[in-house]
Amino acid sequence: LFRSPVKVDKSQFFFEVKPTEIEIDLDALAGKIKAMKINGLTWGIAYEKKDVAFGIQKLVMTCVVVDDLCSEADLVEPIEALEDEVQSIDILCMNKV
């Protein structure tokens, strides 16, 4: 008996994380963020540090989420909770995969 595979809806997020201060170690911050375990979330392998202004940089990261298991809020809230290091997080783009 052949069963067709169940379709799992997924979304890919591109987002930027702005640090609270210029002295924040963005590599360490990216490590903390990627260490977050959320059901249905898979982090992208790489991240980028991009210049903002006056020597300040931001992180640009990606992830894929299973839509039924993880929402945008499930992704954003734990990162924003790092309030000593994270000023803000913005979703740049979201694509259905």
Coordinates of C-alpha atoms in Angstrom, one line a residue:
L1 CA 0.0 0.0 0.0
F2 CA 1.5 3.4 -1.1
R3 CA 0.9 6.4 1.1
S4 CA 1.8 9.9 -0.2
P5 CA 4.0 11.8 2.2
V6 CA 2.4 14.4 4.4
K7 CA 3.2 17.9 3.4
V8 CA 4.8 19.9 6.1
D9 CA 4.5 23.7 5.7
K10 CA 7.7 25.5 6.5
S11 CA 8.9 29.1 6.4
Q12 CA 12.3 30.6 6.1
F13 CA 13.1 33.8 8.1
F14 CA 15.8 36.3 7.4
F15 CA 16.2 38.7 10.4
E16 CA 18.6 41.2 11.8
V17 CA 19.6 41.6 15.4
K18 CA 20.9 45.0 16.6
P19 CA 23.1 45.0 19.7
T20 CA 22.6 47.4 22.6
E21 CA 26.2 48.6 22.5
I22 CA 29.2 48.7 20.1
E23 CA 31.2 46.5 22.5
I24 CA 28.9 43.5 22.3
D25 CA 30.7 40.4 20.9
L26 CA 28.5 39.6 17.9
D27 CA 30.1 36.1 17.5
A28 CA 29.2 35.2 21.1
L29 CA 25.7 36.7 20.7
A30 CA 25.2 34.6 17.5
G31 CA 26.3 31.6 19.5
K32 CA 23.8 32.3 22.2
I33 CA 21.0 32.7 19.7
K34 CA 21.8 29.6 17.8
A35 CA 22.0 27.6 21.0
M36 CA 18.3 28.3 21.6
K37 CA 16.3 25.1 21.2
I38 CA 12.7 25.7 20.0
N39 CA 10.5 22.9 18.7
G40 CA 10.3 23.1 14.9
L41 CA 13.2 25.6 14.5
T42 CA 16.4 24.9 12.5
W43 CA 19.0 27.6 12.5
G44 CA 20.9 28.5 9.3
I45 CA 24.6 27.5 9.4
A46 CA 26.1 30.9 8.8
Y47 CA 25.4 34.5 9.9
E48 CA 26.7 37.8 8.8
K49 CA 27.9 40.9 10.6
K50 CA 26.9 44.0 8.6
D51 CA 27.9 47.6 9.3
V52 CA 25.2 50.0 10.4
A53 CA 27.0 53.3 11.2
F54 CA 29.8 54.7 13.3
G55 CA 31.4 51.3 13.8
I56 CA 28.3 49.6 14.9
Q57 CA 27.4 46.3 13.4
K58 CA 24.3 44.1 13.4
L59 CA 23.8 40.3 12.9
V60 CA 21.9 39.0 9.9
M61 CA 20.7 35.4 10.5
T62 CA 18.4 32.9 8.9
C63 CA 16.3 30.0 10.1
V64 CA 13.6 27.6 8.9
V65 CA 10.6 26.8 11.0
V66 CA 7.8 24.2 10.8
D67 CA 4.7 26.4 10.6
D68 CA 2.6 24.2 12.9
L69 CA 5.2 24.1 15.6
C70 CA 6.9 27.5 15.7
S71 CA 5.6 31.0 15.1
E72 CA 7.3 34.3 14.4
A73 CA 6.7 35.2 18.1
D74 CA 8.3 32.0 19.3
L75 CA 11.4 33.0 17.4
V76 CA 11.5 36.7 18.3
E77 CA 10.6 36.7 22.0
P78 CA 13.5 34.6 23.3
I79 CA 16.0 36.7 21.3
E80 CA 14.5 40.0 22.6
A81 CA 14.7 38.5 26.1
L82 CA 18.5 38.9 25.8
E83 CA 17.8 42.6 26.7
D84 CA 21.4 43.3 28.0
E85 CA 22.8 42.5 24.6
V86 CA 19.9 42.9 22.1
Q87 CA 18.4 46.3 21.3
S88 CA 15.9 45.0 18.7
I89 CA 15.2 42.3 16.2
D90 CA 13.6 42.9 12.8
I91 CA 12.3 40.3 10.4
L92 CA 13.7 41.3 7.0
C93 CA 12.0 38.7 4.9
M94 CA 9.9 35.5 5.3
N95 CA 9.5 32.9 2.5
K96 CA 7.4 29.8 2.4
V97 CA 9.6 26.8 1.7

